[in-house]
PDB file of C-alpha atoms in Angstrom:
ATOM      1  CA  GLY F   1     -95.996 156.881 -66.795  1.00 67.00           C
ATOM      2  CA  ALA F   2     -97.383 153.367 -67.302  1.00 83.00           C
ATOM      3  CA  VAL F   3     -98.883 152.930 -63.859  1.00 91.00           C
ATOM      4  CA  VAL F   4    -101.246 150.121 -62.949  1.00 95.00           C
ATOM      5  CA  SER F   5    -103.267 150.278 -59.767  1.00 97.00           C
ATOM      6  CA  GLN F   6    -105.213 147.629 -57.903  1.00 97.00           C
ATOM      7  CA  HIS F   7    -107.992 148.073 -55.432  1.00 97.00           C
ATOM      8  CA  PRO F   8    -108.198 147.041 -52.733  1.00 97.00           C
ATOM      9  CA  SER F   9    -104.617 146.419 -51.706  1.00 97.00           C
ATOM     10  CA  TRP F  10    -105.833 143.915 -49.162  1.00 97.00           C
ATOM     11  CA  VAL F  11    -109.183 142.436 -48.240  1.00 97.00           C
ATOM     12  CA  ILE F  12    -110.509 140.024 -45.658  1.00 97.00           C
ATOM     13  CA  CYS F  13    -113.793 138.288 -46.383  1.00 96.00           C
ATOM     14  CA  LYS F  14    -115.832 135.508 -44.896  1.00 97.00           C
ATOM     15  CA  SER F  15    -116.076 132.104 -46.460  1.00 97.00           C
ATOM     16  CA  GLY F  16    -118.919 131.900 -48.955  1.00 97.00           C
ATOM     17  CA  THR F  17    -118.958 135.570 -49.865  1.00 97.00           C
ATOM     18  CA  SER F  18    -117.733 137.145 -53.093  1.00 97.00           C
ATOM     19  CA  VAL F  19    -115.038 139.746 -53.449  1.00 98.00           C
ATOM     20  CA  LYS F  20    -114.173 141.979 -56.380  1.00 98.00           C
ATOM     21  CA  ILE F  21    -110.675 143.188 -57.219  1.00 98.00           C
ATOM     22  CA  GLU F  22    -110.131 146.053 -59.626  1.00 97.00           C
ATOM     23  CA  CYS F  23    -107.170 146.575 -61.920  1.00 97.00           C
ATOM     24  CA  ARG F  24    -106.779 149.943 -63.598  1.00 96.00           C
ATOM     25  CA  SER F  25    -104.278 151.308 -66.068  1.00 93.00           C
ATOM     26  CA  LEU F  26    -103.961 154.917 -64.968  1.00 94.00           C
ATOM     27  CA  ASP F  27    -102.190 156.610 -67.833  1.00 89.00           C
ATOM     28  CA  PHE F  28    -102.568 154.283 -70.783  1.00 87.00           C
ATOM     29  CA  GLN F  29    -105.154 152.145 -72.463  1.00 89.00           C
ATOM     30  CA  ALA F  30    -104.863 148.403 -72.231  1.00 88.00           C
ATOM     31  CA  THR F  31    -106.650 146.069 -74.593  1.00 83.00           C
ATOM     32  CA  THR F  32    -105.189 143.120 -72.754  1.00 88.00           C
ATOM     33  CA  MET F  33    -104.825 142.567 -69.040  1.00 92.00           C
ATOM     34  CA  PHE F  34    -103.634 139.527 -67.177  1.00 93.00           C
ATOM     35  CA  TRP F  35    -104.470 138.094 -63.779  1.00 96.00           C
ATOM     36  CA  TYR F  36    -101.947 136.144 -61.731  1.00 96.00           C
ATOM     37  CA  ARG F  37    -102.209 134.377 -58.408  1.00 97.00           C
ATOM     38  CA  GLN F  38     -99.310 133.886 -56.031  1.00 96.00           C
ATOM     39  CA  PHE F  39     -99.474 131.630 -52.993  1.00 95.00           C
ATOM     40  CA  PRO F  40     -96.996 132.220 -50.164  1.00 92.00           C
ATOM     41  CA  LYS F  41     -93.426 131.451 -51.152  1.00 90.00           C
ATOM     42  CA  GLN F  42     -94.492 130.367 -54.604  1.00 94.00           C
ATOM     43  CA  SER F  43     -94.256 131.833 -58.064  1.00 95.00           C
ATOM     44  CA  LEU F  44     -96.807 133.841 -59.995  1.00 95.00           C
ATOM     45  CA  MET F  45     -99.224 131.622 -61.848  1.00 95.00           C
ATOM     46  CA  LEU F  46    -101.184 133.063 -64.733  1.00 93.00           C
ATOM     47  CA  MET F  47    -104.898 132.615 -64.163  1.00 95.00           C
ATOM     48  CA  ALA F  48    -106.409 134.273 -67.194  1.00 94.00           C
ATOM     49  CA  THR F  49    -105.988 136.715 -70.026  1.00 91.00           C
ATOM     50  CA  SER F  50    -108.573 139.456 -70.156  1.00 89.00           C
ATOM     51  CA  ASN F  51    -109.379 141.175 -73.437  1.00 86.00           C
ATOM     52  CA  GLU F  52    -111.467 144.317 -73.576  1.00 85.00           C
ATOM     53  CA  GLY F  53    -114.933 143.633 -74.885  1.00 83.00           C
ATOM     54  CA  SER F  54    -114.586 139.888 -75.079  1.00 85.00           C
ATOM     55  CA  LYS F  55    -114.552 136.857 -72.842  1.00 89.00           C
ATOM     56  CA  ALA F  56    -111.481 136.095 -70.821  1.00 92.00           C
ATOM     57  CA  THR F  57    -109.253 133.175 -71.654  1.00 92.00           C
ATOM     58  CA  TYR F  58    -108.593 130.999 -68.631  1.00 95.00           C
ATOM     59  CA  GLU F  59    -105.555 128.843 -68.026  1.00 93.00           C
ATOM     60  CA  GLN F  60    -105.995 125.149 -67.545  1.00 93.00           C
ATOM     61  CA  GLY F  61    -107.245 124.309 -64.088  1.00 94.00           C
ATOM     62  CA  VAL F  62    -108.698 127.744 -63.332  1.00 95.00           C
ATOM     63  CA  GLU F  63    -112.451 127.680 -62.754  1.00 94.00           C
ATOM     64  CA  LYS F  64    -114.022 130.373 -64.893  1.00 93.00           C
ATOM     65  CA  ASP F  65    -117.280 130.263 -62.918  1.00 95.00           C
ATOM     66  CA  LYS F  66    -115.427 130.902 -59.702  1.00 96.00           C
ATOM     67  CA  PHE F  67    -113.087 133.608 -60.945  1.00 97.00           C
ATOM     68  CA  LEU F  68    -115.203 135.985 -62.978  1.00 96.00           C
ATOM     69  CA  ILE F  69    -113.297 138.448 -65.104  1.00 95.00           C
ATOM     70  CA  ASN F  70    -114.784 141.522 -66.703  1.00 91.00           C
ATOM     71  CA  HIS F  71    -112.828 143.869 -68.951  1.00 90.00           C
ATOM     72  CA  ALA F  72    -115.475 146.392 -69.843  1.00 83.00           C
ATOM     73  CA  SER F  73    -113.209 149.299 -70.704  1.00 91.00           C
ATOM     74  CA  LEU F  74    -109.697 149.926 -71.945  1.00 91.00           C
ATOM     75  CA  THR F  75    -108.551 150.951 -68.477  1.00 93.00           C
ATOM     76  CA  LEU F  76    -110.364 148.601 -66.145  1.00 95.00           C
ATOM     77  CA  SER F  77    -110.484 144.877 -65.569  1.00 95.00           C
ATOM     78  CA  THR F  78    -112.123 143.248 -62.575  1.00 96.00           C
ATOM     79  CA  LEU F  79    -111.665 139.863 -60.992  1.00 97.00           C
ATOM     80  CA  THR F  80    -114.482 138.584 -58.809  1.00 97.00           C
ATOM     81  CA  VAL F  81    -113.808 135.614 -56.581  1.00 98.00           C
ATOM     82  CA  THR F  82    -117.204 134.046 -56.052  1.00 97.00           C
ATOM     83  CA  SER F  83    -118.113 131.950 -53.035  1.00 96.00           C
ATOM     84  CA  ALA F  84    -114.649 132.404 -51.653  1.00 97.00           C
ATOM     85  CA  HIS F  85    -113.074 129.717 -49.498  1.00 96.00           C
ATOM     86  CA  PRO F  86    -109.965 129.783 -47.328  1.00 96.00           C
ATOM     87  CA  GLU F  87    -107.977 128.019 -50.065  1.00 96.00           C
ATOM     88  CA  ASP F  88    -108.597 131.058 -52.293  1.00 97.00           C
ATOM     89  CA  SER F  89    -106.530 133.158 -49.910  1.00 97.00           C
ATOM     90  CA  SER F  90    -103.658 134.407 -52.000  1.00 97.00           C
ATOM     91  CA  PHE F  91    -101.909 137.405 -53.511  1.00 97.00           C
ATOM     92  CA  TYR F  92    -103.599 138.433 -56.749  1.00 98.00           C
ATOM     93  CA  ILE F  93    -101.604 140.503 -59.218  1.00 97.00           C
ATOM     94  CA  CYS F  94    -102.775 142.034 -62.460  1.00 96.00           C
ATOM     95  CA  SER F  95    -100.775 143.343 -65.374  1.00 93.00           C
ATOM     96  CA  ALA F  96    -101.700 145.446 -68.374  1.00 90.00           C
ATOM     97  CA  SER F  97    -100.352 145.566 -71.886  1.00 85.00           C
ATOM     98  CA  PRO F  98    -100.690 148.921 -73.660  1.00 83.00           C
ATOM     99  CA  THR F  99    -102.933 149.095 -76.699  1.00 77.00           C
ATOM    100  CA  GLY F 100    -101.296 149.650 -80.037  1.00 68.00           C
ATOM    101  CA  LEU F 101     -98.248 147.452 -79.643  1.00 58.00           C
ATOM    102  CA  GLY F 102     -99.806 144.415 -81.277  1.00 53.00           C
ATOM    103  CA  PRO F 103     -98.815 141.023 -79.968  1.00 49.00           C
ATOM    104  CA  LEU F 104     -95.515 142.212 -78.599  1.00 50.00           C
ATOM    105  CA  VAL F 105     -95.468 141.575 -74.914  1.00 49.00           C
ATOM    106  CA  TYR F 106     -92.441 143.478 -73.820  1.00 58.00           C
ATOM    107  CA  GLU F 107     -94.516 146.347 -72.585  1.00 71.00           C
ATOM    108  CA  GLN F 108     -96.442 144.815 -69.720  1.00 81.00           C
ATOM    109  CA  TYR F 109     -96.932 146.670 -66.474  1.00 89.00           C
ATOM    110  CA  PHE F 110     -97.786 145.056 -63.175  1.00 93.00           C
ATOM    111  CA  GLY F 111    -100.075 146.277 -60.443  1.00 95.00           C
ATOM    112  CA  PRO F 112     -99.030 146.267 -56.782  1.00 96.00           C
ATOM    113  CA  GLY F 113    -101.170 143.244 -55.960  1.00 96.00           C
ATOM    114  CA  THR F 114    -104.146 142.511 -53.737  1.00 97.00           C
ATOM    115  CA  ARG F 115    -103.821 140.263 -50.729  1.00 97.00           C
ATOM    116  CA  LEU F 116    -106.998 138.267 -50.165  1.00 98.00           C
ATOM    117  CA  THR F 117    -107.643 136.465 -46.917  1.00 97.00           C
ATOM    118  CA  VAL F 118    -110.733 134.313 -46.614  1.00 97.00           C
ATOM    119  CA  THR F 119    -111.725 133.394 -43.066  1.00 96.00           C
TER     120      THR F 119
ATOM    121  CA  ALA Z   1     -94.365 124.542 -74.447  1.00 77.00           C
ATOM    122  CA  GLN Z   2     -92.538 127.227 -72.560  1.00 86.00           C
ATOM    123  CA  LYS Z   3     -90.828 126.646 -69.259  1.00 93.00           C
ATOM    124  CA  VAL Z   4     -88.506 128.554 -66.969  1.00 97.00           C
ATOM    125  CA  THR Z   5     -86.312 126.827 -64.409  1.00 97.00           C
ATOM    126  CA  GLN Z   6     -84.635 128.552 -61.507  1.00 98.00           C
ATOM    127  CA  ALA Z   7     -82.830 125.755 -59.753  1.00 96.00           C
ATOM    128  CA  GLN Z   8     -81.642 127.877 -56.840  1.00 97.00           C
ATOM    129  CA  THR Z   9     -84.472 128.116 -54.342  1.00 97.00           C
ATOM    130  CA  GLU Z  10     -82.599 130.195 -51.804  1.00 97.00           C
ATOM    131  CA  ILE Z  11     -79.231 131.903 -51.731  1.00 98.00           C
ATOM    132  CA  SER Z  12     -77.624 133.634 -48.788  1.00 97.00           C
ATOM    133  CA  VAL Z  13     -74.436 135.658 -49.056  1.00 97.00           C
ATOM    134  CA  VAL Z  14     -72.623 138.220 -47.004  1.00 97.00           C
ATOM    135  CA  GLU Z  15     -72.866 141.825 -48.062  1.00 97.00           C
ATOM    136  CA  LYS Z  16     -70.396 142.907 -50.751  1.00 97.00           C
ATOM    137  CA  GLU Z  17     -70.103 139.433 -52.191  1.00 97.00           C
ATOM    138  CA  ASP Z  18     -71.009 138.861 -55.822  1.00 98.00           C
ATOM    139  CA  VAL Z  19     -73.908 136.517 -56.492  1.00 98.00           C
ATOM    140  CA  THR Z  20     -75.275 134.922 -59.647  1.00 98.00           C
ATOM    141  CA  LEU Z  21     -78.852 133.786 -60.064  1.00 98.00           C
ATOM    142  CA  ASP Z  22     -79.335 131.098 -62.667  1.00 98.00           C
ATOM    143  CA  CYS Z  23     -82.171 130.847 -65.164  1.00 98.00           C
ATOM    144  CA  VAL Z  24     -82.696 128.188 -67.818  1.00 98.00           C
ATOM    145  CA  TYR Z  25     -85.578 128.366 -70.230  1.00 97.00           C
ATOM    146  CA  GLU Z  26     -87.317 126.161 -72.769  1.00 96.00           C
ATOM    147  CA  THR Z  27     -89.183 127.347 -75.812  1.00 93.00           C
ATOM    148  CA  ARG Z  28     -89.936 126.179 -79.333  1.00 89.00           C
ATOM    149  CA  ASP Z  29     -90.302 129.701 -80.685  1.00 88.00           C
ATOM    150  CA  THR Z  30     -87.498 131.522 -82.415  1.00 88.00           C
ATOM    151  CA  THR Z  31     -88.860 134.847 -81.224  1.00 88.00           C
ATOM    152  CA  TYR Z  32     -89.281 135.230 -77.507  1.00 91.00           C
ATOM    153  CA  TYR Z  33     -88.618 137.576 -74.640  1.00 91.00           C
ATOM    154  CA  LEU Z  34     -86.835 137.014 -71.376  1.00 93.00           C
ATOM    155  CA  PHE Z  35     -87.314 139.026 -68.210  1.00 94.00           C
ATOM    156  CA  TRP Z  36     -86.030 139.410 -64.693  1.00 96.00           C
ATOM    157  CA  TYR Z  37     -88.223 140.810 -61.930  1.00 96.00           C
ATOM    158  CA  LYS Z  38     -87.475 141.600 -58.311  1.00 96.00           C
ATOM    159  CA  GLN Z  39     -90.139 141.081 -55.661  1.00 96.00           C
ATOM    160  CA  PRO Z  40     -89.298 142.702 -52.314  1.00 95.00           C
ATOM    161  CA  PRO Z  41     -91.258 141.825 -49.165  1.00 91.00           C
ATOM    162  CA  SER Z  42     -93.910 144.402 -50.076  1.00 89.00           C
ATOM    163  CA  GLY Z  43     -94.946 142.089 -52.903  1.00 91.00           C
ATOM    164  CA  GLU Z  44     -94.863 144.563 -55.745  1.00 91.00           C
ATOM    165  CA  LEU Z  45     -92.965 143.330 -58.780  1.00 93.00           C
ATOM    166  CA  VAL Z  46     -90.078 145.476 -59.915  1.00 92.00           C
ATOM    167  CA  PHE Z  47     -89.118 145.147 -63.563  1.00 90.00           C
ATOM    168  CA  LEU Z  48     -85.353 144.769 -64.038  1.00 93.00           C
ATOM    169  CA  ILE Z  49     -84.714 143.832 -67.638  1.00 92.00           C
ATOM    170  CA  ARG Z  50     -86.230 142.554 -70.855  1.00 90.00           C
ATOM    171  CA  ARG Z  51     -84.301 140.821 -73.600  1.00 90.00           C
ATOM    172  CA  ASN Z  52     -85.506 139.615 -76.965  1.00 88.00           C
ATOM    173  CA  SER Z  53     -84.210 136.421 -78.496  1.00 91.00           C
ATOM    174  CA  PHE Z  54     -82.275 138.210 -81.205  1.00 90.00           C
ATOM    175  CA  ASP Z  55     -80.177 140.253 -78.847  1.00 87.00           C
ATOM    176  CA  GLU Z  56     -77.522 138.158 -77.123  1.00 86.00           C
ATOM    177  CA  GLN Z  57     -75.465 141.081 -75.992  1.00 85.00           C
ATOM    178  CA  ASN Z  58     -74.771 141.030 -72.309  1.00 88.00           C
ATOM    179  CA  GLU Z  59     -76.131 143.945 -70.359  1.00 89.00           C
ATOM    180  CA  ILE Z  60     -74.759 145.842 -67.429  1.00 90.00           C
ATOM    181  CA  SER Z  61     -76.694 148.293 -65.325  1.00 91.00           C
ATOM    182  CA  GLY Z  62     -74.800 149.528 -62.330  1.00 95.00           C
ATOM    183  CA  ARG Z  63     -74.180 146.554 -60.048  1.00 96.00           C
ATOM    184  CA  TYR Z  64     -76.476 144.352 -62.126  1.00 97.00           C
ATOM    185  CA  SER Z  65     -75.443 142.375 -65.168  1.00 96.00           C
ATOM    186  CA  TRP Z  66     -77.101 139.754 -67.310  1.00 96.00           C
ATOM    187  CA  ASN Z  67     -75.590 136.975 -69.391  1.00 96.00           C
ATOM    188  CA  PHE Z  68     -77.823 135.671 -72.170  1.00 96.00           C
ATOM    189  CA  GLN Z  69     -76.613 132.526 -73.928  1.00 95.00           C
ATOM    190  CA  LYS Z  70     -78.922 130.957 -76.482  1.00 94.00           C
ATOM    191  CA  SER Z  71     -76.603 127.988 -76.902  1.00 93.00           C
ATOM    192  CA  THR Z  72     -77.349 126.893 -73.347  1.00 96.00           C
ATOM    193  CA  SER Z  73     -80.812 128.498 -73.101  1.00 96.00           C
ATOM    194  CA  SER Z  74     -79.690 130.465 -70.096  1.00 97.00           C
ATOM    195  CA  PHE Z  75     -80.254 134.007 -68.931  1.00 97.00           C
ATOM    196  CA  ASN Z  76     -78.268 134.459 -65.734  1.00 97.00           C
ATOM    197  CA  PHE Z  77     -78.306 137.482 -63.484  1.00 98.00           C
ATOM    198  CA  THR Z  78     -75.323 138.689 -61.462  1.00 98.00           C
ATOM    199  CA  ILE Z  79     -75.314 141.215 -58.658  1.00 98.00           C
ATOM    200  CA  THR Z  80     -71.884 142.641 -57.953  1.00 97.00           C
ATOM    201  CA  ALA Z  81     -70.979 143.904 -54.490  1.00 97.00           C
ATOM    202  CA  SER Z  82     -74.332 142.876 -53.076  1.00 97.00           C
ATOM    203  CA  GLN Z  83     -76.151 145.049 -50.565  1.00 97.00           C
ATOM    204  CA  VAL Z  84     -78.745 144.295 -47.926  1.00 96.00           C
ATOM    205  CA  VAL Z  85     -81.342 146.134 -50.025  1.00 96.00           C
ATOM    206  CA  ASP Z  86     -80.883 143.515 -52.716  1.00 97.00           C
ATOM    207  CA  SER Z  87     -82.607 140.980 -50.488  1.00 97.00           C
ATOM    208  CA  ALA Z  88     -85.747 139.877 -52.303  1.00 97.00           C
ATOM    209  CA  VAL Z  89     -87.200 137.129 -54.436  1.00 98.00           C
ATOM    210  CA  TYR Z  90     -86.024 137.284 -58.022  1.00 98.00           C
ATOM    211  CA  PHE Z  91     -88.051 135.828 -60.869  1.00 98.00           C
ATOM    212  CA  CYS Z  92     -86.885 134.977 -64.329  1.00 98.00           C
ATOM    213  CA  ALA Z  93     -89.681 134.908 -66.906  1.00 96.00           C
ATOM    214  CA  LEU Z  94     -90.326 134.088 -70.541  1.00 94.00           C
ATOM    215  CA  SER Z  95     -92.840 135.062 -73.157  1.00 90.00           C
ATOM    216  CA  GLU Z  96     -93.184 133.626 -76.624  1.00 84.00           C
ATOM    217  CA  GLU Z  97     -94.256 135.897 -79.437  1.00 72.00           C
ATOM    218  CA  GLY Z  98     -97.037 133.555 -80.417  1.00 60.00           C
ATOM    219  CA  SER Z  99     -98.404 133.022 -76.922  1.00 56.00           C
ATOM    220  CA  ALA Z 100    -100.850 135.915 -76.817  1.00 54.00           C
ATOM    221  CA  SER Z 101     -98.491 137.928 -74.656  1.00 69.00           C
ATOM    222  CA  LYS Z 102     -98.487 135.525 -71.734  1.00 82.00           C
ATOM    223  CA  ILE Z 103     -95.536 135.733 -69.376  1.00 89.00           C
ATOM    224  CA  ILE Z 104     -94.507 132.520 -67.671  1.00 92.00           C
ATOM    225  CA  PHE Z 105     -92.522 132.872 -64.484  1.00 96.00           C
ATOM    226  CA  GLY Z 106     -89.869 130.652 -63.006  1.00 97.00           C
ATOM    227  CA  SER Z 107     -90.236 129.479 -59.430  1.00 97.00           C
ATOM    228  CA  GLY Z 108     -88.072 132.292 -58.118  1.00 97.00           C
ATOM    229  CA  THR Z 109     -84.868 132.537 -56.104  1.00 98.00           C
ATOM    230  CA  ARG Z 110     -85.008 133.993 -52.619  1.00 97.00           C
ATOM    231  CA  LEU Z 111     -81.869 136.044 -52.099  1.00 98.00           C
ATOM    232  CA  SER Z 112     -80.775 137.055 -48.622  1.00 97.00           C
ATOM    233  CA  ILE Z 113     -77.901 139.439 -48.135  1.00 97.00           C
ATOM    234  CA  ARG Z 114     -76.457 139.323 -44.625  1.00 96.00           C
ATOM    235  CA  PRO Z 115     -74.767 142.400 -43.187  1.00 94.00           C
TER     236      PRO Z 115
END
């Protein structure tokens, strides 16, 4: 149980185009999902917290107009990288926190990641 | 503010040696959670352990053990009799109860086990 999927697992897009990444909780509902970005040989950096039915909360320095997050259902959050540039090339990882556990974070499940390459 | 420091960027040992990965954290909260994750070359994070701030008991799971010491704000991870399959990047992470469930990761330690 507690599986999180991401689609696609990898994507190559041209500079200036937009790309959407999906994060799904397959066997549980998640009120809260998180999006991380990981550059090569670096750590995971939290980009934003996505709450179902409300606006995402972005970390300092993350452009909300460039990284659009939609959490329209309890099992799906999407991250759209708009007008992508080569510097947006990275590994994007989502995680989901099951509904019903309140603010406790210990149950947080990570997706397998999506590798984005912008040419 | 919360912070996790993994001072060891890279470690390389010969198979069967024991190795300890260090983790030092900073937090103002009295209730918090500490984690270790393994990230193999595939990129997918593998959850290893979670500890809450009220449980300082050391944990052992097979060849893995963890030493949590609040007095030094450390949560170190030891692999006994290392194996080549242990080669990966290991992340220590922290979450404060009042931080809206955010997990903050350390910079990671790249562990290489040589045959």
